[in-house]
CSV table of C-alpha atoms in Angstrom, one decimal:
chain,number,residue,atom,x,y,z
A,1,UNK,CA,5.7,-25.2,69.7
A,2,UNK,CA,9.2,-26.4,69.7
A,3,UNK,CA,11.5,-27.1,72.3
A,4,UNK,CA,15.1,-25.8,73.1
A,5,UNK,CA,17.8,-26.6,70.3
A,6,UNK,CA,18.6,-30.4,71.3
A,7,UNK,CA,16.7,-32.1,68.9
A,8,UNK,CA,18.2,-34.6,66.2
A,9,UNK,CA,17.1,-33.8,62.8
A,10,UNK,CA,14.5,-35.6,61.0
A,11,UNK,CA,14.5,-34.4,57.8
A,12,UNK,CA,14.8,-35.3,54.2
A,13,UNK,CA,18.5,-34.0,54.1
A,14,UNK,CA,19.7,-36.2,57.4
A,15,UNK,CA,23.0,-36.3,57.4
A,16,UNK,CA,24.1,-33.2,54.7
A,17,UNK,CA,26.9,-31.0,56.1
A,18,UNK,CA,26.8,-27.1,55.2
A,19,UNK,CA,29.0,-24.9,55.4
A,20,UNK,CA,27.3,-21.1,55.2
A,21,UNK,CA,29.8,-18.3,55.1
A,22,UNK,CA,27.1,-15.9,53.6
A,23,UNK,CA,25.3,-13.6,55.5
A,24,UNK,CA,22.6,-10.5,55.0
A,25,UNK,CA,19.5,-12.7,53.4
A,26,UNK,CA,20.0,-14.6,49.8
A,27,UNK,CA,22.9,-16.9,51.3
A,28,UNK,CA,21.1,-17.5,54.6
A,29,UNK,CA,17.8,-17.8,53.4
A,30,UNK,CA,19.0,-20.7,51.0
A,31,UNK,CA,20.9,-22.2,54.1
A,32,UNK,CA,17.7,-21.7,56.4
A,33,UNK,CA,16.0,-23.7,54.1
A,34,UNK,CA,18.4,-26.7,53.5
A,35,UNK,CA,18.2,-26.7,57.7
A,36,UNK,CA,14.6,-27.0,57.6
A,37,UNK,CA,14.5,-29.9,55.2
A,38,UNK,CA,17.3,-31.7,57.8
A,39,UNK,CA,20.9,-30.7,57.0
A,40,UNK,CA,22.9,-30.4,59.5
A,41,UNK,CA,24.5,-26.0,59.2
A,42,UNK,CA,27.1,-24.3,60.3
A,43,UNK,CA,27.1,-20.8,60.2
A,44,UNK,CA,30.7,-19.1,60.3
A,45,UNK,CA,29.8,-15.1,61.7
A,46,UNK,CA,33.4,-12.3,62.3
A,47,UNK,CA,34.0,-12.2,65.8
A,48,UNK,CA,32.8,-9.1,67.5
A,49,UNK,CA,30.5,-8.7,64.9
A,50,UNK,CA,28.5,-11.3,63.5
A,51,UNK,CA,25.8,-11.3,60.4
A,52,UNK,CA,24.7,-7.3,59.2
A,53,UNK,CA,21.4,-8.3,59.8
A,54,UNK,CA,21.8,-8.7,63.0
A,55,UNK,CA,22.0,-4.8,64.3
A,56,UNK,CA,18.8,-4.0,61.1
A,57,UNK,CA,16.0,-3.0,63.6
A,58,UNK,CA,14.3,-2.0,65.3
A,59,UNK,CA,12.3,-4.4,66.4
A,60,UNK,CA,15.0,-6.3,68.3
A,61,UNK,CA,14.8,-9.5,70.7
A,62,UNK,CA,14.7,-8.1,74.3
A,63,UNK,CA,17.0,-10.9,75.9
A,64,UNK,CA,20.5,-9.3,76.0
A,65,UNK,CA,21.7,-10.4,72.6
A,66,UNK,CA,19.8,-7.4,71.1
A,67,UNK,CA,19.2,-9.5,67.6
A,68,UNK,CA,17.2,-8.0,65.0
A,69,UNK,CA,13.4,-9.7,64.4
A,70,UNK,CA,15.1,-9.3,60.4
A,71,UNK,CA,17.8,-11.8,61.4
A,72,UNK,CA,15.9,-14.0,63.2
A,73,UNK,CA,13.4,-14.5,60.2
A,74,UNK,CA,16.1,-16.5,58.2
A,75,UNK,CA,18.8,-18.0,60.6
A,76,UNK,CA,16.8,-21.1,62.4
A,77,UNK,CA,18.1,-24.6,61.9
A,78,UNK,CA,21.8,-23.3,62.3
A,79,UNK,CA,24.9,-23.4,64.8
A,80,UNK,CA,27.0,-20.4,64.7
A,81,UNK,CA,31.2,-20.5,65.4
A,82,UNK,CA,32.5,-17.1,65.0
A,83,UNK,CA,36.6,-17.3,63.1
A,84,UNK,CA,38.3,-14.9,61.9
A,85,UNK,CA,38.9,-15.9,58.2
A,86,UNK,CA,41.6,-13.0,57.8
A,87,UNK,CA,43.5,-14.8,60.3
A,88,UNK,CA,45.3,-17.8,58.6
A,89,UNK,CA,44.7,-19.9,61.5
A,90,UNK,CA,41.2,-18.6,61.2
A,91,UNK,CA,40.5,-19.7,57.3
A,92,UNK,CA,42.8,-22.9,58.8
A,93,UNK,CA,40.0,-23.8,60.9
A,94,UNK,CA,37.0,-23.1,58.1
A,95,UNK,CA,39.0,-25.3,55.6
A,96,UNK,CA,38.7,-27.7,58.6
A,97,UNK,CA,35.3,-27.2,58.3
A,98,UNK,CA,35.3,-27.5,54.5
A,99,UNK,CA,36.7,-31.0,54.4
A,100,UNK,CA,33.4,-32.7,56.3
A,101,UNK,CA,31.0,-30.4,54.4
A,102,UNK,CA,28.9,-31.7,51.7
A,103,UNK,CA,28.1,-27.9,50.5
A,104,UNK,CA,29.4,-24.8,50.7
A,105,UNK,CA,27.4,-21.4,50.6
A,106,UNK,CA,29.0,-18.2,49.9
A,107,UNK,CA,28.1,-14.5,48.9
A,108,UNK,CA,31.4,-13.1,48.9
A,109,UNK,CA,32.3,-11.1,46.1
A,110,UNK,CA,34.3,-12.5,43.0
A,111,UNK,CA,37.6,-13.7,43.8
A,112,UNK,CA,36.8,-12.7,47.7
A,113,UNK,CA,37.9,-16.1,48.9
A,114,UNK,CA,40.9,-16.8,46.4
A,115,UNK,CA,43.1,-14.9,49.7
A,116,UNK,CA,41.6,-17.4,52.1
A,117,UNK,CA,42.1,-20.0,50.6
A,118,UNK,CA,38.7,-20.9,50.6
A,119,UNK,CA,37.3,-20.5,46.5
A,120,UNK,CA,35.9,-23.6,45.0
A,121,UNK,CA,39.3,-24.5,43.4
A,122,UNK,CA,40.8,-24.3,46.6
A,123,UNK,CA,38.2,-26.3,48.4
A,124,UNK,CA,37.8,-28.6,45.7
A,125,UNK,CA,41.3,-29.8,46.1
A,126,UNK,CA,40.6,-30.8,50.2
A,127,UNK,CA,37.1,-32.3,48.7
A,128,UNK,CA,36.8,-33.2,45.3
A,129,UNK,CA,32.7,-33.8,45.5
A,130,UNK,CA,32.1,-30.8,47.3
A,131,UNK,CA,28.8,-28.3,46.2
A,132,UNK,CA,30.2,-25.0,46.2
A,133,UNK,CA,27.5,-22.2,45.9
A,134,UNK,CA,28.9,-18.5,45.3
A,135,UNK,CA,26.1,-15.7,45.2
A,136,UNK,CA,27.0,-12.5,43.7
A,137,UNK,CA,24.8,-9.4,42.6
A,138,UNK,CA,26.1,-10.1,38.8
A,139,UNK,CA,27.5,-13.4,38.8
A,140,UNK,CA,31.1,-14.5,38.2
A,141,UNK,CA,31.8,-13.4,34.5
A,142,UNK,CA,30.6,-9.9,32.4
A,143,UNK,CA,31.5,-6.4,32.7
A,144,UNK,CA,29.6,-5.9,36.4
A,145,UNK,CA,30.6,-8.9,37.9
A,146,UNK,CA,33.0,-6.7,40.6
A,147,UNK,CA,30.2,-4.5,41.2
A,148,UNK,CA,27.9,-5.3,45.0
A,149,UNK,CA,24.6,-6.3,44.5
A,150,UNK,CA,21.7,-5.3,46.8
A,151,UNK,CA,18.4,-6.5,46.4
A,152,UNK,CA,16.7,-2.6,45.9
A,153,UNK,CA,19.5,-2.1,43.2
A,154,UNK,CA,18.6,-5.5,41.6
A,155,UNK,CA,15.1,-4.2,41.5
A,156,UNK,CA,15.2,-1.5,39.7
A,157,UNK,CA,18.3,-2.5,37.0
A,158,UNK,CA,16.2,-5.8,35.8
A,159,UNK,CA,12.7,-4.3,35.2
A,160,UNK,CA,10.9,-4.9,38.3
A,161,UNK,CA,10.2,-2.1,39.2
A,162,UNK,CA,9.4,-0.8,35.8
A,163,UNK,CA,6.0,-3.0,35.8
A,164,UNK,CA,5.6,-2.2,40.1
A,165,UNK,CA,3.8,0.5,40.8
A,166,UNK,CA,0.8,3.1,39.8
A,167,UNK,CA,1.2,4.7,36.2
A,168,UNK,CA,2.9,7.7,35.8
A,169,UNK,CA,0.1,9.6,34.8
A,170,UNK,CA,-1.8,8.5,38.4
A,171,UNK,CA,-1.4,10.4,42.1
A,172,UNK,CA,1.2,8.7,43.4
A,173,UNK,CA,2.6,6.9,40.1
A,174,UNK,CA,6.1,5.8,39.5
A,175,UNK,CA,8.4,3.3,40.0
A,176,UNK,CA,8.0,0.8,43.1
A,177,UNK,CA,10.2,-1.8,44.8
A,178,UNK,CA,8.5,-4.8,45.7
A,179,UNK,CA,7.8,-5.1,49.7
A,180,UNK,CA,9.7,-7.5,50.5
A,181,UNK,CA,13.4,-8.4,49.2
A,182,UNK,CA,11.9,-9.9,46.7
A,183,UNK,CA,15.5,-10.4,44.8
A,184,UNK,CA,17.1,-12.0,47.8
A,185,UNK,CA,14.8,-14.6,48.5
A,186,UNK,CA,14.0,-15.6,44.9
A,187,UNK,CA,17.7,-15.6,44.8
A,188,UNK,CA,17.7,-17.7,47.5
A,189,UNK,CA,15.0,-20.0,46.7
A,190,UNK,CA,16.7,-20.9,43.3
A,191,UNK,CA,19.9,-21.7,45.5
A,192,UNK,CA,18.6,-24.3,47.0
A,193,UNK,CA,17.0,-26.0,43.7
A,194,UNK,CA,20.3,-25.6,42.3
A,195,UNK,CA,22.0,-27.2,45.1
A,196,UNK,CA,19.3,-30.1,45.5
A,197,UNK,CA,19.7,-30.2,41.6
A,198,UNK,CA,23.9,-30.9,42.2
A,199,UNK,CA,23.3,-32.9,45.3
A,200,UNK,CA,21.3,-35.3,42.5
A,201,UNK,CA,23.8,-35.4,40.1
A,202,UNK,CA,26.5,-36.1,42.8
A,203,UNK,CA,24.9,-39.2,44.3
A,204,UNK,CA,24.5,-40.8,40.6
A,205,UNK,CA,28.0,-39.5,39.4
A,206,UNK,CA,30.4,-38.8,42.5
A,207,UNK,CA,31.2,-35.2,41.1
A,208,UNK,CA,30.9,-32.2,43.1
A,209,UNK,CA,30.5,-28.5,41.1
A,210,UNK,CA,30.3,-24.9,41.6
A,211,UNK,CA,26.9,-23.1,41.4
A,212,UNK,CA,27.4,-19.3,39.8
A,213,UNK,CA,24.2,-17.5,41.0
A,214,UNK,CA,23.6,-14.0,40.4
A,215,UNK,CA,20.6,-11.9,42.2
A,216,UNK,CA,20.5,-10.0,38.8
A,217,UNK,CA,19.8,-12.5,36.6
A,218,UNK,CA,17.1,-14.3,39.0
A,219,UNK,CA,15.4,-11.3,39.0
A,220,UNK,CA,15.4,-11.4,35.3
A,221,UNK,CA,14.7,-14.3,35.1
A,222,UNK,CA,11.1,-13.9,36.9
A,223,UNK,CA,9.7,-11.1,34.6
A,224,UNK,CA,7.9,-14.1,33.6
A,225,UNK,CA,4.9,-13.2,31.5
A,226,UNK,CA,6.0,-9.5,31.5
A,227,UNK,CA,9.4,-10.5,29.5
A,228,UNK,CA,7.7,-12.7,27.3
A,229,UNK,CA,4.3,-10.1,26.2
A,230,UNK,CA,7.8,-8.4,25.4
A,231,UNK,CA,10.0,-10.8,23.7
A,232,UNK,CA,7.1,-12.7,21.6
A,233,UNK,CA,4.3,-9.6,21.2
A,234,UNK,CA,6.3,-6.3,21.1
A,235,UNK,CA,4.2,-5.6,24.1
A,236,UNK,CA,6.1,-3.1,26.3
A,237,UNK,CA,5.5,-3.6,29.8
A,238,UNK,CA,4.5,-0.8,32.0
A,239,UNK,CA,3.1,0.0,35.0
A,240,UNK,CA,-0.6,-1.0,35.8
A,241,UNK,CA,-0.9,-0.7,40.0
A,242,UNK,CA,-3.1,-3.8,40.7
A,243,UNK,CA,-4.1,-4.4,36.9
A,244,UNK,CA,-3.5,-7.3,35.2
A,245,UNK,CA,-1.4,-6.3,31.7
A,246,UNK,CA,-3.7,-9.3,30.0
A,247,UNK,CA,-6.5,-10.5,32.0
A,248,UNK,CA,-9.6,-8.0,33.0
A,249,UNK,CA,-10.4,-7.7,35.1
A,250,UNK,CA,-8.0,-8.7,37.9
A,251,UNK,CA,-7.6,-6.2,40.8
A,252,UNK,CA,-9.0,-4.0,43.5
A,253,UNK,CA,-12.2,-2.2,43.2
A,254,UNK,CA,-13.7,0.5,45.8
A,255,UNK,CA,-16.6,-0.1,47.6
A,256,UNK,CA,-19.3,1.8,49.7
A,257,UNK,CA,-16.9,1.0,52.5
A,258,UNK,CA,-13.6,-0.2,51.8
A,259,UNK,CA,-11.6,-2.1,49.1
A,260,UNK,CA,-12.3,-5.6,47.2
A,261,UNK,CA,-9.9,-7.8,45.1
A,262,UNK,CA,-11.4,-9.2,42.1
A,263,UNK,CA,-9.3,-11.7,40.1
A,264,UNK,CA,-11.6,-13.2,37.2
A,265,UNK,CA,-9.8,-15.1,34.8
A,266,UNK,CA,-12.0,-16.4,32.3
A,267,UNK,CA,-14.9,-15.2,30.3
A,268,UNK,CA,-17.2,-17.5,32.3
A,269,UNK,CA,-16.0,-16.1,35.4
A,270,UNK,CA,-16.7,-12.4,33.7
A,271,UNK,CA,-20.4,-13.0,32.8
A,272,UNK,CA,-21.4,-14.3,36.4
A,273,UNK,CA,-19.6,-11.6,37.8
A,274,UNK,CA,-21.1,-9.0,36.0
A,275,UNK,CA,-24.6,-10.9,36.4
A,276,UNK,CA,-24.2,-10.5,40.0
A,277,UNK,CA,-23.5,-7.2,40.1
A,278,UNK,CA,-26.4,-5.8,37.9
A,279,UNK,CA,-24.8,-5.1,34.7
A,280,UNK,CA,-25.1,-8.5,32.9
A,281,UNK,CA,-25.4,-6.6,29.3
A,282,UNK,CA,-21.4,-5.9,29.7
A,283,UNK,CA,-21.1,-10.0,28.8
A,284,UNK,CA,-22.6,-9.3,25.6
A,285,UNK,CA,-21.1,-6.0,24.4
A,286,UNK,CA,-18.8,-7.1,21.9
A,287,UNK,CA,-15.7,-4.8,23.3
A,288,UNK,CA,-15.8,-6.9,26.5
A,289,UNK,CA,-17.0,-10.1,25.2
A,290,UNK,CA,-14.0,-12.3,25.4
A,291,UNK,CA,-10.4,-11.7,27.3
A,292,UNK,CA,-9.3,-10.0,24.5
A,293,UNK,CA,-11.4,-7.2,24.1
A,294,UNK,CA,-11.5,-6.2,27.6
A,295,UNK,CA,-8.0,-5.7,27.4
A,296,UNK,CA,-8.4,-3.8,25.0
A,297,UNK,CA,-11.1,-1.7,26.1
A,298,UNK,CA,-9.9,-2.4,29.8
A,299,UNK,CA,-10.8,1.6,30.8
A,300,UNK,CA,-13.8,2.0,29.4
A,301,UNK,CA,-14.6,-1.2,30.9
A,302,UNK,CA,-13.3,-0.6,34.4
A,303,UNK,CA,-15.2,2.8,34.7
A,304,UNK,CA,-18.4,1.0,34.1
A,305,UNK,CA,-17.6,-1.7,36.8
A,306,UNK,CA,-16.4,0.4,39.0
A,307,UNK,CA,-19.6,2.5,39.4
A,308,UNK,CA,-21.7,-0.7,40.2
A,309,UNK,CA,-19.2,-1.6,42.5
A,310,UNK,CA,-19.2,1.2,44.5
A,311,UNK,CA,-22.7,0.5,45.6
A,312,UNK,CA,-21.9,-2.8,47.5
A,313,UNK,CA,-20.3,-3.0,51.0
A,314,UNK,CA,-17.3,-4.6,50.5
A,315,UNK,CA,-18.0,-7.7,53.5
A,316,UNK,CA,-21.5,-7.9,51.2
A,317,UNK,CA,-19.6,-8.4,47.9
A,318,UNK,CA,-16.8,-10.7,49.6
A,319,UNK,CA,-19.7,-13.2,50.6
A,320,UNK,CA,-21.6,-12.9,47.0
A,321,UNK,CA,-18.6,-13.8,45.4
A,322,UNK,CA,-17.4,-16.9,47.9
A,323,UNK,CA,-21.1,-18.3,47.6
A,324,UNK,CA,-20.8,-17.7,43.7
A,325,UNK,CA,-16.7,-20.0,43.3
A,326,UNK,CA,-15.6,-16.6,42.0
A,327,UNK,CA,-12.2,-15.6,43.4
A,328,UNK,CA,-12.1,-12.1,45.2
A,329,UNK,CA,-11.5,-11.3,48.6
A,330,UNK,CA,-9.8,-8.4,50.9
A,331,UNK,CA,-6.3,-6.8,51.3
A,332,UNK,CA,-5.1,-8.5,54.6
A,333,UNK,CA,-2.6,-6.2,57.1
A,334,UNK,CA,0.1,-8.4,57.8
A,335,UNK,CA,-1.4,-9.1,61.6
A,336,UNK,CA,-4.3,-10.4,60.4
A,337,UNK,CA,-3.1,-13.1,57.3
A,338,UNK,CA,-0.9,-14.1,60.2
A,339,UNK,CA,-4.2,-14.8,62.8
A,340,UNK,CA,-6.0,-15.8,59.6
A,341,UNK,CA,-8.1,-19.3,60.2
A,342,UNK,CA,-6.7,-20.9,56.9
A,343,UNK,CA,-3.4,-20.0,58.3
A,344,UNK,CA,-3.7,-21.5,61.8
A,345,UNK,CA,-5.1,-24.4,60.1
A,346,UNK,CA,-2.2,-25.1,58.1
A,347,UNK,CA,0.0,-24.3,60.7
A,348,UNK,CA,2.3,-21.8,59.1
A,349,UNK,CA,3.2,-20.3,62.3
A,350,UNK,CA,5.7,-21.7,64.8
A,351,UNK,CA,7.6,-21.2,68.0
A,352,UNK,CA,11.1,-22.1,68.8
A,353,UNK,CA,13.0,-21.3,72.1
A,354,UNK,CA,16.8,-20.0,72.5
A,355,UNK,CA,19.2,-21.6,74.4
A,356,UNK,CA,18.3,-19.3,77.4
A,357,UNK,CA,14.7,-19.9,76.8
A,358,UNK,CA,13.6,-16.8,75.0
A,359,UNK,CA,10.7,-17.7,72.4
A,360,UNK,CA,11.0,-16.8,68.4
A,361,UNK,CA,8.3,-17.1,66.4
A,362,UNK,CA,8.2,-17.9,62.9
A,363,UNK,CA,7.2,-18.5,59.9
A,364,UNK,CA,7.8,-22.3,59.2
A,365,UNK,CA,8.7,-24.5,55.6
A,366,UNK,CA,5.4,-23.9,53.3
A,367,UNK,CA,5.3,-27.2,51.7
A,368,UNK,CA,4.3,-30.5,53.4
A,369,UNK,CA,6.5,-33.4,53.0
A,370,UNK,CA,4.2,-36.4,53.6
A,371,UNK,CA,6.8,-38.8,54.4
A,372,UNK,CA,9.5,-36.5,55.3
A,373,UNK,CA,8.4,-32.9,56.7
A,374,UNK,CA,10.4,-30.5,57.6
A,375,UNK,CA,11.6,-30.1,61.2
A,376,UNK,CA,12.8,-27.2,63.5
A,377,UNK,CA,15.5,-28.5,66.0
A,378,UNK,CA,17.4,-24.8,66.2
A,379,UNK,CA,16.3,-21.4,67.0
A,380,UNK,CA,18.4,-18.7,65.6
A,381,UNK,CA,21.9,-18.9,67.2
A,382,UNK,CA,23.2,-15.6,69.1
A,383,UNK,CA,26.9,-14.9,67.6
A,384,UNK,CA,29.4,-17.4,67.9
A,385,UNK,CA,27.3,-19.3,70.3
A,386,UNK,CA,28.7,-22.7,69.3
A,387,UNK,CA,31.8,-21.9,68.7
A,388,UNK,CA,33.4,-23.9,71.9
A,389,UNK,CA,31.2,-26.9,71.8
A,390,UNK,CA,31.8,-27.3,67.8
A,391,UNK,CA,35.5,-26.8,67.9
A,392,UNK,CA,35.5,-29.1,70.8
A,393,UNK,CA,33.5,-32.0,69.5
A,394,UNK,CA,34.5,-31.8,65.8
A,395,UNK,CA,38.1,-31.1,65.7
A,396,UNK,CA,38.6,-32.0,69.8
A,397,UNK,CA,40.5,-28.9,70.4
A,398,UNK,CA,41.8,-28.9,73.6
A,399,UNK,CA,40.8,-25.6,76.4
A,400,UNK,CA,44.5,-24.6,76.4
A,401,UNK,CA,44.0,-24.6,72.5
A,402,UNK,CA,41.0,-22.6,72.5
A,403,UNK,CA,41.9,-20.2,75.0
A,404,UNK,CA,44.7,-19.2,73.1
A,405,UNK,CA,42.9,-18.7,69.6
A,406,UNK,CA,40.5,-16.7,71.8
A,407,UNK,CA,43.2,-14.5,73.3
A,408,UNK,CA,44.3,-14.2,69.7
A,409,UNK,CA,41.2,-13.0,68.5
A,410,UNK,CA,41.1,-16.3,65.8
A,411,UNK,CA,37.9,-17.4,67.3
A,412,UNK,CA,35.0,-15.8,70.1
A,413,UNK,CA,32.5,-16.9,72.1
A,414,UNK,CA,28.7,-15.8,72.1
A,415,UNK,CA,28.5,-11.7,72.1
């Protein structure tokens, strides 16, 4: 458990600045995970308002702010100052803000900023090393780049949800989004290697740069194996539900009882398998002999599996395989992964209190940095929550001036 938000940071990134003006997931989640690793981020929310993401529930926090369990998930490790960037002394105070940050994180849409005067070449000229990050559904160039992006959209226009999903010809077949926003936070993940990536480049060389990321073209970019069985084979991808399109088998079988993953990814894997379940002479028919066959022949295969599995209880099946080294298991509900031994073990799951004391729990940074782990010094901030005490201690505003960008509606407090 951690404590209240007081804690200096420990992490790898010490001493980074950010500046996030992005909001929903991809933005923040990249931001969430530059705070984990140690930087030090500021989230700039509308007054009155705050992030989307805060109002998406139910479920929402029961202590008065009313915040959505969604935002919570990717807002830790931040400090929130709500401005009004319509307000020139609003986009004033953020170019204030600009000038001590080391990056910049944005997810406005092309040429958004230009009016604020807070675009890259704008805050490039108040600092010239700065790391300026613009996500964008389509990226800053091309014929879509004024359209939005949203990560269900950027599903189904790069393919992903061509090769997600039962086959047509199957109860229930068609297209399916992943379950997660899959788009967002591969977008976001690859925001933060990119901005690592510059961060590099500007300790040997001094020079800042602008990071053009489009959700679209992550998304693309992960079709992986898929694009390449494509773009190398003239294999068109479809849709396999829990097949493999070039290993068999790899999926989920029924049992007497319930439902058991099998993922066998060699042909050494495949005879022991089949030697365990009773039909050992599959190994040595020639249509399922090596990987390559049983692609091939995958239903004809499958059938034939399938019947001898359906004779086993799945727990039964799930403890022949573990004994055996061969890799199968169950389809965990997301309640039990999260009580899951191997997951208290690697202590994936955290808690953090608010300023007022109310717990958040969460999911914490999945890598282990031996010399330089992540740390979690802020729970999720409620709206504008630091705005006084930032403006205050970085830019020693005095109460008179703060009251009256208040009254003005330039800045809030916490809603």
């Amino acid at each position: 458990m951690t404590g209240p938000s007081d804690r200096t940071s420990t992490g790898p990134l010490a001493g980074i600045r950010v500046l996030d003006l992005s909001r929903v997931l991809a933005g923040p989640w990249c931001s969430q995970i530059l705070g984990d690793l140690g930087a030090e981020v500021i989230k700039i929310e509308q007054p009155g308002q705050g992030d989307d993401t805060r109002r998406w529930g139910p479920p929402f926090l029961d202590d008065g702010s009313r915040d959505s369990a969604y935002y919570l998930c990717a807002n830790r490790n931040k400090r929130s100052v709500a401005i009004n960037m319509a307000d020139p002394r609003g986009a004033a105070l953020i170019r204030r803000f600009a000038a001590e940050a080391d990056i910049v994180i944005e997810n406005f849409r092309v040429g958004g900023l230009a009016k604020y005067g807070l675009d890259y070449p704008s805050l490039k000229a108040i600092k010239p090393d700065v790391i300026h990050c613009s996500i964008t559904g389509f990226g800053q160039d091309g014929p879509y780049k004024d359209v939005g992006g949203y990560d269900f959209l950027i599903q189904g226009l790069s393919g992903l949800m061509s090769v997600t999903g039962r086959p047509d010809d199957q109860p229930g077949g068609g297209p399916m989004k992943v379950g997660i926003p899959f788009s967002d936070l591969s977008t976001g993940l690859y925001a933060a290697v990119s901005i690592l990536a510059a961060l590099h480049h500007r300790n040997r060389t001094g020079e800042g740069q602008h990071i053009d990321l489009a959700l679209l073209d992550t998304q693309v970019s992960l079709l992986a194996n898929q694009a390449s069985n494509w773009m190398n084979g003239g294999m068109e991808p479809r849709r396999l539900g829990n097949q493999h399109p070039n290993t068999v088998p790899y999926q989920d079988f029924s049992c007497a009882d319930g439902d058991v993953l099998v993922a066998l990814g060699n042909d050494r894997q495949f005879r022991a398998f089949t030697a365990m379940i009773g039909v050992a002479d599959l190994a040595d028919d020639p249509r399922f002999s090596n990987s390559a066959s049983r692609s091939v022949n995958r239903a004809d295969l499958i059938l034939q599996m399938s019947a001898a599995i359906a004779q086993w209880k799945a727990a039964d099946l799930i403890a022949a395989m573990e004994k055996a080294g061969l890799p199968g298991g169950k389809v965990n509900e997301i309640p039990e992964i999260l009580d899951h031994p191997q997951i208290r073990a690697r202590g994936l799951v955290h808690e953090i209190r608010r300023s007022d004391g109310t717990p958040v729990r969460f999911l914490g940074f999945p890598a282990k940095l031996s010399a330089s782990p992540a740390d979690y010094r802020h729970a999720p901030p409620r709206s504008g929550e630091d705005t006084i005490a930032i403006l205050e201690d970085k830019f020693e505003l005095t109460n008179k001036e703060i009251e009256r960008l208040i009254k003005a509606g330039v800045i809030a407090e916490k809603l």
